[in-house]
């Protein structure tokens, strides 16, 4: 500005304007420090604000995926331990059948074996009806409380085959349920029917029946093991997804902080510098506004 | 004129002149901080021979002292014109920037508790519903968060409506002020004319006139020009608001009721020239121009954007919800409605029974499938992106308005500085003028003394021999 004449009020106005802008810069830095963010409203940097909102939404999606995966792991672990128990039970029943096939025992010994097989069957039924948070884990999406119902000695599958899906990453959906029939056999040909038949054969001393039972149980055990392996594989997928979700949560948080958060040391240094500048302009204003010729004319 | 007492009268003229100079300097000093005061300067002229020669007399003097030629008010009409224009633009931009900044703060983005936070919470509860579709507390939570989302949208709508209400009140107040100022300016124009005719110093009236014209420019962006009688005529939007000693007025023809509420019609301002009929005016600048732009373009646009977002959200979520099945196995009903007139609108939650949430993707009877809840959560991503774009676009608008206002501020400051350079009072200068006048006064007084002793010599000592 080409200044020809300087007046007192011009000095005053300019000093005020300079003090104001100094104070404004101080207030901005103060806001950055007190909120810890450089991005407090969209207009501070519209492009960054858009990125921040997108990052925040991805971050929330990753957190949600981790929560879904945790829930899924609960299902998978429950199924895994149930299947382990079921496998042990079926193996034990097969051992009993092998003992029974050995003709050494008399009717009483076979009766004892048959009783134990009955108990194993009852235990296996309860294992097959294991629940997680009130839902039978082998029952799919059934509204009922059990996956297998015992109707006068005949066990039928009352669940359904719908998957129980958990979204563990963007576009990655894992079924965390195990279909009951795949692990325990279809109706009339399931492990419970085999155990009932075995128990009857043991009581009757029906060697052919016992040996059929042994074969059937061997197939059942294999079925359980296959189901367990499948569950194991899915557990690994979910766990990997959890790890990935954790990793990307970390990197997203970093990216968000980079855009949004104030660089603390720099902000503090800037604040200090602005403070010095503001004090200097205060001092200068005080000096400039005071003197005029009035002070020197006597 | 040459004569015994001519030098005395020259000295007397100097005494009088310097008195005026000191008066004016003290007036300047007294008004050093007065708003709208333009410094005055005394222009002296020497008194000499008459400018018309006379037939039978001849001027044989050597100057007859000094007299006050004129009292100048140090202003530049061109600079004043420029200042009024820049002030009109400045207040136009300032009004817009302040209003947009208020709405922006209300958005609560990107990190606050705004709409995006409500969308996120609604989405998280939908994922929970997908994981546990049979848990009634989760269903209740989903409905609560859906209502929370509707409320968050409603808060933004109320924000914009409150801003519109504020702007309407401000518009009415500014129009009242404009009409009062127009009357005052007309009265001042008349007083200036009268003062000119009677030969009185009209400087104070001219200061008042310029201040009023500047304020009118601030309010309406109206242009002013001198009317040849010392007054200023103001034109607003092509219509004469002040002509000489007559004032017209600005009115709201439709759009705002007298109590400041919206009357449903489009906002139309009319200006009435003195003795004329009301004419619709557009393209005003200044505060009123800023308020009109906000009320007719910016704020309704924002409200429409918000409603568009609500519509998109409702459509997307409803389509997903209707594809699913509720707890009883029945097909889902629309979850959200859009009703801009509803008290909690524009987004309205239509479902109140938690069991009516269509979490299941498998029909045919009750089941514990959560597939559709997941689809619902996915359906939020489109509207969420649209909302992010809306916020980013708004942020750009706010930033650019603020930038324009800041740039304009530089220009305004510069023009104001130029005016201040010309019209401002400099104390040093006034002190120097005072000292000069004082010394001149003393010298003139000494002239009197000297002449007195000369006359003493002439009258009392002539012919005396000691």
Coordinates of N, CA, C and O in Angstrom, one line a residue, chain B residues 47-210:
Chain B
X47 N -5.4 38.9 0.6 CA -6.3 39.9 0.1 C -5.5 41.0 -0.6 O -4.5 41.5 -0.1
X48 N -5.8 41.2 -1.9 CA -5.0 42.1 -2.6 C -5.9 43.1 -3.4 O -7.0 43.4 -3.0
X49 N -5.5 43.4 -4.6 CA -6.2 44.3 -5.4 C -7.6 43.7 -5.8 O -7.6 42.5 -5.9
X50 N -8.6 44.5 -6.0 CA -9.9 44.0 -6.4 C -9.7 43.4 -7.8 O -8.9 43.8 -8.6
X51 N -10.4 42.3 -8.1 CA -10.2 41.6 -9.4 C -10.9 42.4 -10.6 O -10.6 42.1 -11.7
X52 N -11.7 43.4 -10.2 CA -12.3 44.2 -11.3 C -11.7 45.6 -11.2 O -12.0 46.3 -10.2
X53 N -11.1 46.0 -12.2 CA -10.5 47.4 -12.2 C -11.7 48.4 -12.2 O -12.7 48.2 -12.9
X54 N -11.6 49.5 -11.4 CA -12.6 50.5 -11.4 C -12.2 51.7 -12.3 O -11.0 51.8 -12.6
X55 N -13.2 52.4 -12.7 CA -13.0 53.4 -13.7 C -12.2 54.6 -13.1 O -11.2 55.0 -13.7
X56 N -12.6 55.1 -12.0 CA -12.0 56.3 -11.5 C -11.1 56.1 -10.3 O -10.7 57.1 -9.6
X57 N -10.9 54.9 -9.9 CA -10.0 54.7 -8.7 C -8.9 53.7 -9.1 O -9.1 52.9 -10.0
X58 N -7.8 53.8 -8.4 CA -6.7 53.0 -8.7 C -6.2 52.4 -7.4 O -6.1 53.1 -6.4
X59 N -6.0 51.1 -7.4 CA -5.5 50.4 -6.2 C -4.1 50.6 -6.1 O -3.3 50.3 -7.0
X60 N -3.6 51.2 -5.0 CA -2.2 51.5 -4.9 C -1.6 50.8 -3.7 O -0.6 51.2 -3.1
X61 N -2.3 49.8 -3.2 CA -1.9 49.1 -1.9 C -0.9 48.0 -2.3 O -0.5 47.8 -3.4
X62 N -0.4 47.4 -1.2 CA 0.5 46.2 -1.4 C 0.0 45.0 -0.6 O 0.7 44.3 0.0
X63 N -1.3 44.8 -0.7 CA -1.8 43.6 -0.1 C -2.5 44.0 1.2 O -2.0 44.9 1.9
X64 N -3.6 43.4 1.5 CA -4.4 43.8 2.7 C -4.6 42.7 3.7 O -5.6 42.5 4.2
X65 N -3.6 41.8 3.8 CA -3.7 40.8 4.7 C -4.2 39.5 4.2 O -4.0 39.2 3.0
X66 N -4.9 38.8 5.0 CA -5.3 37.4 4.6 C -6.8 37.2 5.0 O -7.3 37.9 5.9
X67 N -7.4 36.2 4.3 CA -8.8 35.9 4.8 C -9.0 34.4 4.5 O -8.2 33.7 3.8
X68 N -10.0 33.9 5.1 CA -10.3 32.5 4.9 C -10.9 32.3 3.6 O -12.0 32.8 3.3
X69 N -10.2 31.6 2.7 CA -10.7 31.3 1.4 C -11.8 30.3 1.4 O -12.9 30.5 0.9
X70 N -11.4 29.2 2.0 CA -12.5 28.1 2.1 C -12.1 27.2 3.2 O -10.9 27.2 3.6
X71 N -13.0 26.4 3.6 CA -12.8 25.4 4.6 C -13.0 24.0 3.9 O -14.1 23.7 3.6
X72 N -11.9 23.4 3.6 CA -12.0 22.1 2.8 C -12.2 20.9 3.7 O -11.6 20.8 4.8
X73 N -13.1 20.1 3.3 CA -13.3 18.8 3.9 C -12.6 17.8 3.1 O -12.8 17.6 1.9
X74 N -11.6 17.1 3.7 CA -10.6 16.3 2.9 C -11.2 15.0 2.5 O -11.0 14.0 3.2
X75 N -12.0 15.0 1.5 CA -12.6 13.7 1.0 C -12.4 13.6 -0.5 O -12.2 14.6 -1.2
X76 N -12.5 12.3 -1.0 CA -12.4 12.1 -2.4 C -13.6 11.3 -2.8 O -13.8 10.2 -2.4
X77 N -14.6 11.9 -3.5 CA -15.8 11.3 -3.9 C -15.6 9.9 -4.6 O -16.4 9.0 -4.3
X78 N -14.5 9.8 -5.4 CA -14.3 8.6 -6.1 C -13.9 7.5 -5.1 O -14.4 6.3 -5.1
X79 N -13.1 7.8 -4.1 CA -12.7 6.9 -3.0 C -13.9 6.5 -2.2 O -14.1 5.3 -1.9
X80 N -14.8 7.4 -1.9 CA -16.0 7.1 -1.2 C -16.9 6.1 -1.9 O -17.4 5.2 -1.4
X81 N -17.0 6.4 -3.3 CA -17.8 5.5 -4.1 C -17.2 4.1 -4.0 O -17.9 3.1 -3.9
X82 N -15.9 4.0 -4.2 CA -15.2 2.7 -4.1 C -15.5 2.0 -2.8 O -15.8 0.8 -2.7
X83 N -15.3 2.8 -1.7 CA -15.5 2.3 -0.4 C -16.9 1.7 -0.2 O -17.1 0.6 0.4
X84 N -17.9 2.5 -0.7 CA -19.3 2.0 -0.5 C -19.4 0.6 -1.3 O -20.1 -0.3 -0.8
X85 N -18.9 0.5 -2.5 CA -19.0 -0.7 -3.2 C -18.4 -1.9 -2.5 O -18.9 -2.9 -2.4
X86 N -17.1 -1.6 -2.0 CA -16.4 -2.7 -1.4 C -17.1 -3.1 -0.1 O -17.1 -4.3 0.3
X87 N -17.6 -2.1 0.6 CA -18.3 -2.5 1.9 C -19.6 -3.3 1.6 O -19.9 -4.2 2.3
X88 N -20.3 -2.9 0.5 CA -21.5 -3.7 0.1 C -21.1 -5.2 -0.1 O -21.8 -6.1 0.4
X89 N -20.0 -5.4 -0.9 CA -19.6 -6.7 -1.2 C -19.1 -7.4 0.1 O -19.4 -8.6 0.3
X90 N -18.4 -6.7 0.9 CA -17.9 -7.3 2.2 C -19.0 -7.8 3.0 O -19.0 -8.9 3.5
X91 N -20.0 -7.0 3.3 CA -21.0 -7.5 4.2 C -21.9 -8.6 3.6 O -22.3 -9.4 4.3
X92 N -22.0 -8.5 2.2 CA -22.7 -9.7 1.5 C -21.9 -11.0 1.9 O -22.6 -12.0 2.3
X93 N -20.6 -11.0 1.7 CA -19.8 -12.2 1.9 C -19.8 -12.6 3.4 O -19.9 -13.7 3.7
X94 N -19.6 -11.6 4.2 CA -19.5 -11.8 5.7 C -20.8 -12.5 6.2 O -20.8 -13.4 7.0
X95 N -22.0 -12.0 5.7 CA -23.2 -12.5 6.1 C -23.3 -14.0 5.7 O -23.7 -14.9 6.6
X96 N -23.0 -14.3 4.5 CA -23.0 -15.7 4.0 C -22.0 -16.6 4.8 O -22.4 -17.6 5.3
X97 N -20.8 -16.1 5.0 CA -19.8 -16.9 5.6 C -20.2 -17.2 7.1 O -20.0 -18.3 7.5
X98 N -20.7 -16.2 7.8 CA -21.1 -16.4 9.2 C -22.2 -17.4 9.3 O -22.1 -18.4 10.1
X99 N -23.2 -17.3 8.4 CA -24.3 -18.3 8.5 C -23.9 -19.7 8.2 O -24.2 -20.6 8.9
X100 N -23.1 -19.8 7.1 CA -22.6 -21.2 6.7 C -21.8 -21.8 7.8 O -21.8 -23.0 8.1
X101 N -20.9 -21.0 8.4 CA -20.0 -21.5 9.5 C -20.9 -22.0 10.7 O -20.5 -23.0 11.3
X102 N -22.0 -21.3 11.0 CA -22.9 -21.8 12.1 C -23.4 -23.2 11.7 O -23.4 -24.1 12.6
X103 N -23.9 -23.3 10.5 CA -24.5 -24.6 10.1 C -23.4 -25.7 10.1 O -23.7 -26.8 10.5
X104 N -22.2 -25.3 9.6 CA -21.1 -26.3 9.6 C -20.8 -26.8 11.0 O -20.6 -28.0 11.2
X105 N -20.7 -25.9 12.0 CA -20.5 -26.3 13.3 C -21.5 -27.3 13.8 O -21.2 -28.3 14.5
X106 N -22.8 -27.0 13.4 CA -23.9 -27.9 13.8 C -23.8 -29.3 13.2 O -24.4 -30.2 13.8
X107 N -23.1 -29.4 12.1 CA -23.0 -30.8 11.4 C -22.4 -31.8 12.3 O -22.7 -33.0 12.3
X108 N -21.4 -31.4 13.1 CA -20.7 -32.3 14.0 C -19.8 -33.3 13.2 O -19.7 -34.5 13.6
X109 N -19.3 -32.9 12.1 CA -18.4 -33.8 11.3 C -17.0 -33.2 11.2 O -16.9 -32.0 11.4
X110 N -16.0 -33.9 11.0 CA -16.0 -35.3 10.7 C -15.9 -36.2 11.9 O -16.1 -37.4 11.8
X111 N -15.6 -35.6 13.1 CA -15.3 -36.5 14.2 C -16.4 -36.5 15.3 O -16.3 -37.2 16.3
X112 N -17.4 -35.7 15.1 CA -18.3 -35.5 16.2 C -19.5 -36.5 16.2 O -19.4 -37.5 15.6
X113 N -20.5 -36.1 16.9 CA -21.7 -37.0 17.0 C -22.7 -36.6 16.0 O -23.9 -36.3 16.3
X114 N -22.3 -36.6 14.7 CA -23.3 -36.2 13.7 C -24.0 -37.3 13.1 O -24.1 -38.4 13.7
X115 N -24.4 -37.1 11.8 CA -25.2 -38.2 11.1 C -24.3 -39.4 10.9 O -24.8 -40.5 11.0
X116 N -23.0 -39.2 10.5 CA -22.2 -40.4 10.2 C -22.0 -41.3 11.4 O -22.0 -42.5 11.3
X117 N -21.9 -40.6 12.6 CA -21.8 -41.4 13.9 C -23.1 -42.2 14.1 O -23.1 -43.4 14.5
X118 N -24.3 -41.6 13.8 CA -25.6 -42.3 13.9 C -25.7 -43.5 12.9 O -26.2 -44.5 13.3
X119 N -25.2 -43.2 11.7 CA -25.2 -44.3 10.7 C -24.4 -45.5 11.2 O -24.7 -46.7 11.1
X120 N -23.2 -45.1 11.7 CA -22.3 -46.2 12.2 C -22.9 -47.0 13.3 O -22.8 -48.2 13.3
X121 N -23.6 -46.3 14.2 CA -24.2 -47.1 15.4 C -25.3 -47.9 14.9 O -25.5 -49.1 15.3
X122 N -26.1 -47.4 13.9 CA -27.2 -48.2 13.4 C -26.6 -49.4 12.7 O -27.1 -50.5 12.9
X123 N -25.5 -49.2 11.9 CA -24.9 -50.3 11.2 C -24.4 -51.4 12.2 O -24.6 -52.6 11.9
X124 N -23.7 -50.9 13.2 CA -23.2 -51.9 14.2 C -24.3 -52.7 14.8 O -24.1 -53.9 15.0
X125 N -25.4 -52.0 15.2 CA -26.5 -52.8 15.8 C -27.1 -53.8 14.8 O -27.6 -54.8 15.2
X126 N -27.1 -53.4 13.5 CA -27.6 -54.4 12.5 C -26.7 -55.6 12.4 O -27.2 -56.7 12.2
X127 N -25.4 -55.4 12.5 CA -24.5 -56.5 12.5 C -24.7 -57.4 13.7 O -24.7 -58.6 13.6
X128 N -25.0 -56.8 14.9 CA -25.3 -57.5 16.1 C -26.6 -58.3 15.9 O -26.7 -59.5 16.3
X129 N -27.6 -57.7 15.2 CA -28.8 -58.4 14.9 C -28.6 -59.6 14.0 O -29.2 -60.6 14.2
X130 N -27.6 -59.4 13.0 CA -27.3 -60.5 12.1 C -26.7 -61.7 12.9 O -27.0 -62.8 12.6
X131 N -25.9 -61.3 13.9 CA -25.2 -62.4 14.7 C -26.2 -63.0 15.7 O -26.1 -64.2 16.0
X132 N -27.1 -62.2 16.2 CA -28.1 -62.7 17.3 C -29.5 -62.3 16.9 O -30.1 -61.5 17.6
X133 N -30.0 -62.9 15.9 CA -31.4 -62.4 15.4 C -32.5 -62.8 16.4 O -33.6 -62.2 16.4
X134 N -32.2 -63.7 17.3 CA -33.2 -64.2 18.2 C -33.2 -63.4 19.6 O -34.1 -63.7 20.4
X135 N -32.3 -62.5 19.8 CA -32.2 -61.8 21.1 C -33.0 -60.6 21.0 O -32.8 -59.7 20.2
X136 N -34.0 -60.5 21.9 CA -34.9 -59.4 21.7 C -34.3 -58.1 22.2 O -34.6 -57.0 21.6
X137 N -33.3 -58.1 23.1 CA -32.6 -56.9 23.4 C -31.9 -56.3 22.2 O -31.8 -55.1 22.1
X138 N -31.3 -57.2 21.4 CA -30.6 -56.7 20.2 C -31.6 -56.0 19.3 O -31.3 -54.9 18.7
X139 N -32.8 -56.6 19.1 CA -33.8 -56.1 18.2 C -34.2 -54.7 18.7 O -34.4 -53.7 17.9
X140 N -34.4 -54.6 20.0 CA -34.8 -53.3 20.6 C -33.7 -52.2 20.3 O -34.0 -51.1 20.0
X141 N -32.5 -52.7 20.5 CA -31.3 -51.8 20.3 C -31.3 -51.3 18.8 O -31.0 -50.1 18.6
X142 N -31.6 -52.2 17.9 CA -31.6 -51.8 16.5 C -32.7 -50.7 16.2 O -32.4 -49.7 15.6
X143 N -33.8 -50.9 16.8 CA -34.9 -49.9 16.7 C -34.5 -48.5 17.3 O -34.7 -47.5 16.7
X144 N -33.9 -48.6 18.5 CA -33.4 -47.4 19.2 C -32.4 -46.7 18.3 O -32.5 -45.4 18.2
X145 N -31.5 -47.4 17.7 CA -30.5 -46.8 16.9 C -31.0 -46.2 15.6 O -30.6 -45.2 15.1
X146 N -32.1 -46.9 15.0 CA -32.7 -46.4 13.8 C -33.4 -45.1 14.2 O -33.3 -44.1 13.4
X147 N -34.0 -45.0 15.3 CA -34.6 -43.8 15.8 C -33.6 -42.7 16.0 O -33.8 -41.5 15.6
X148 N -32.4 -43.1 16.5 CA -31.3 -42.2 16.7 C -30.8 -41.6 15.4 O -30.6 -40.4 15.3
X149 N -30.8 -42.4 14.4 CA -30.4 -41.9 13.0 C -31.4 -40.9 12.5 O -31.1 -39.9 12.0
X150 N -32.7 -41.3 12.7 CA -33.8 -40.3 12.2 C -33.7 -39.0 13.0 O -33.8 -37.9 12.4
X151 N -33.3 -39.1 14.3 CA -33.2 -37.9 15.1 C -32.0 -37.1 14.7 O -32.1 -35.9 14.6
X152 N -30.9 -37.8 14.3 CA -29.7 -37.0 13.9 C -30.0 -36.2 12.6 O -29.6 -35.1 12.5
X153 N -30.8 -36.9 11.7 CA -31.1 -36.1 10.5 C -32.1 -35.0 10.8 O -31.9 -33.9 10.3
X154 N -33.0 -35.2 11.8 CA -33.9 -34.2 12.2 C -33.2 -33.0 12.8 O -33.5 -31.8 12.6
X155 N -32.1 -33.3 13.6 CA -31.4 -32.2 14.2 C -30.8 -31.3 13.1 O -30.8 -30.1 13.3
X156 N -30.2 -31.9 12.1 CA -29.7 -31.1 11.0 C -30.7 -30.3 10.3 O -30.5 -29.1 10.0
X157 N -31.9 -30.9 10.1 CA -33.0 -30.1 9.5 C -33.4 -28.9 10.3 O -33.5 -27.8 9.9
X158 N -33.5 -29.2 11.7 CA -33.9 -28.1 12.6 C -32.8 -27.0 12.6 O -33.1 -25.8 12.6
X159 N -31.5 -27.4 12.5 CA -30.4 -26.5 12.4 C -30.6 -25.5 11.3 O -30.5 -24.3 11.4
X160 N -30.9 -26.1 10.1 CA -31.0 -25.3 8.9 C -32.3 -24.4 9.0 O -32.2 -23.2 8.7
X161 N -33.3 -25.0 9.6 CA -34.6 -24.2 9.7 C -34.4 -23.0 10.7 O -34.9 -21.9 10.5
X162 N -33.6 -23.3 11.8 CA -33.4 -22.3 12.8 C -32.6 -21.2 12.1 O -32.8 -20.0 12.3
X163 N -31.6 -21.6 11.3 CA -30.8 -20.6 10.6 C -31.7 -19.7 9.7 O -31.5 -18.5 9.6
X164 N -32.6 -20.4 9.0 CA -33.5 -19.7 8.1 C -34.3 -18.7 8.9 O -34.5 -17.5 8.5
X165 N -34.8 -19.1 10.1 CA -35.6 -18.2 10.9 C -34.8 -17.0 11.3 O -35.2 -15.9 11.2
X166 N -33.5 -17.3 11.7 CA -32.6 -16.2 12.1 C -32.4 -15.2 11.0 O -32.5 -14.0 11.2
X167 N -32.2 -15.7 9.8 CA -31.9 -14.9 8.6 C -33.2 -14.0 8.3 O -33.1 -12.9 7.9
X168 N -34.4 -14.6 8.5 CA -35.6 -13.9 8.2 C -35.7 -12.7 9.2 O -36.1 -11.6 8.8
X169 N -35.4 -13.0 10.5 CA -35.5 -11.9 11.4 C -34.5 -10.8 11.1 O -34.8 -9.6 11.1
X170 N -33.3 -11.2 10.7 CA -32.2 -10.3 10.4 C -32.6 -9.5 9.2 O -32.4 -8.3 9.1
X171 N -33.3 -10.1 8.2 CA -33.7 -9.4 7.0 C -34.7 -8.3 7.4 O -34.6 -7.2 6.9
X172 N -35.7 -8.7 8.2 CA -36.7 -7.7 8.6 C -36.0 -6.5 9.3 O -36.3 -5.3 9.0
X173 N -35.1 -6.8 10.2 CA -34.4 -5.8 11.0 C -33.6 -4.9 10.1 O -33.7 -3.6 10.2
X174 N -32.9 -5.5 9.1 CA -32.1 -4.7 8.2 C -32.9 -3.9 7.3 O -32.6 -2.7 6.9
X175 N -34.1 -4.4 6.9 CA -35.0 -3.6 6.0 C -35.5 -2.4 6.8 O -35.5 -1.2 6.3
X176 N -35.9 -2.6 8.1 CA -36.3 -1.5 8.9 C -35.2 -0.4 9.0 O -35.5 0.8 8.9
X177 N -34.0 -0.9 9.2 CA -32.9 0.0 9.4 C -32.7 0.8 8.1 O -32.5 2.0 8.1
X178 N -32.8 0.1 7.0 CA -32.6 0.7 5.6 C -33.6 1.8 5.4 O -33.3 3.0 5.0
X179 N -34.9 1.5 5.8 CA -35.9 2.5 5.5 C -35.7 3.7 6.4 O -35.9 4.9 6.0
X180 N -35.3 3.5 7.7 CA -35.1 4.6 8.6 C -33.9 5.4 8.1 O -34.0 6.7 8.1
X181 N -32.8 4.8 7.6 CA -31.7 5.5 7.2 C -32.0 6.3 5.9 O -31.5 7.4 5.8
X182 N -32.8 5.7 5.1 CA -33.2 6.4 3.8 C -33.9 7.7 4.2 O -33.6 8.8 3.6
X183 N -34.8 7.7 5.2 CA -35.5 8.9 5.6 C -34.5 9.9 6.2 O -34.5 11.1 5.9
X184 N -33.6 9.4 7.1 CA -32.6 10.3 7.7 C -31.7 11.0 6.6 O -31.4 12.1 6.7
X185 N -31.3 10.1 5.6 CA -30.5 10.7 4.6 C -31.2 11.8 3.8 O -30.6 12.8 3.5
X186 N -32.5 11.5 3.5 CA -33.2 12.5 2.8 C -33.3 13.8 3.6 O -33.1 14.9 3.0
X187 N -33.5 13.7 4.9 CA -33.6 14.9 5.8 C -32.3 15.6 5.8 O -32.2 16.8 5.7
X188 N -31.2 14.8 5.8 CA -29.8 15.4 5.8 C -29.6 16.1 4.5 O -29.0 17.2 4.5
X189 N -30.0 15.5 3.4 CA -29.8 16.2 2.1 C -30.5 17.5 2.1 O -29.9 18.5 1.6
X190 N -31.7 17.6 2.7 CA -32.4 18.9 2.7 C -31.6 19.9 3.6 O -31.4 21.0 3.2
X191 N -31.1 19.4 4.7 CA -30.4 20.3 5.6 C -29.2 20.8 5.0 O -28.8 22.0 5.1
X192 N -28.5 19.9 4.2 CA -27.2 20.4 3.5 C -27.6 21.5 2.5 O -26.9 22.5 2.4
X193 N -28.7 21.3 1.8 CA -29.1 22.3 0.8 C -29.3 23.6 1.5 O -28.9 24.6 1.0
X194 N -30.1 23.5 2.6 CA -30.4 24.8 3.3 C -29.1 25.4 3.8 O -28.9 26.7 3.7
X195 N -28.2 24.6 4.3 CA -26.9 25.2 4.8 C -26.1 25.9 3.7 O -25.6 26.9 3.9
X196 N -26.1 25.2 2.5 CA -25.4 25.8 1.4 C -26.0 27.1 1.0 O -25.3 28.1 0.8
X197 N -27.3 27.2 1.0 CA -28.0 28.4 0.6 C -27.7 29.5 1.6 O -27.6 30.7 1.2
X198 N -27.7 29.2 2.9 CA -27.5 30.2 3.9 C -26.0 30.5 4.1 O -25.6 31.3 5.0
X199 N -25.1 29.7 3.5 CA -23.7 29.9 3.6 C -23.1 29.4 4.9 O -22.0 29.7 5.2
X200 N -23.8 28.5 5.6 CA -23.3 27.9 6.8 C -22.3 26.8 6.4 O -22.5 26.2 5.4
X201 N -21.4 26.5 7.4 CA -20.5 25.3 7.1 C -21.3 24.0 7.3 O -21.8 23.7 8.3
X202 N -21.3 23.2 6.2 CA -22.1 22.0 6.2 C -21.3 20.8 6.4 O -21.8 19.7 6.2
X203 N -20.0 21.0 6.9 CA -19.1 19.8 7.0 C -19.7 18.7 7.8 O -19.6 17.5 7.5
X204 N -20.2 19.1 9.0 CA -20.7 18.0 9.9 C -21.8 17.3 9.3 O -22.0 16.1 9.4
X205 N -22.7 18.0 8.5 CA -23.8 17.4 7.8 C -23.3 16.4 6.7 O -23.8 15.3 6.5
X206 N -22.2 16.9 6.1 CA -21.7 16.0 5.0 C -21.1 14.8 5.6 O -21.2 13.7 5.0
X207 N -20.4 14.9 6.8 CA -19.9 13.7 7.5 C -21.0 12.7 7.7 O -20.9 11.5 7.4
X208 N -22.1 13.3 8.3 CA -23.3 12.4 8.6 C -23.8 11.8 7.3 O -24.2 10.6 7.3
X209 N -23.9 12.6 6.2 CA -24.4 12.1 5.0 C -23.6 10.9 4.5 O -24.1 9.8 4.1
X210 N -22.2 11.1 4.5 CA -21.3 10.0 4.0 C -21.5 8.7 4.9 O -21.4 7.6 4.4

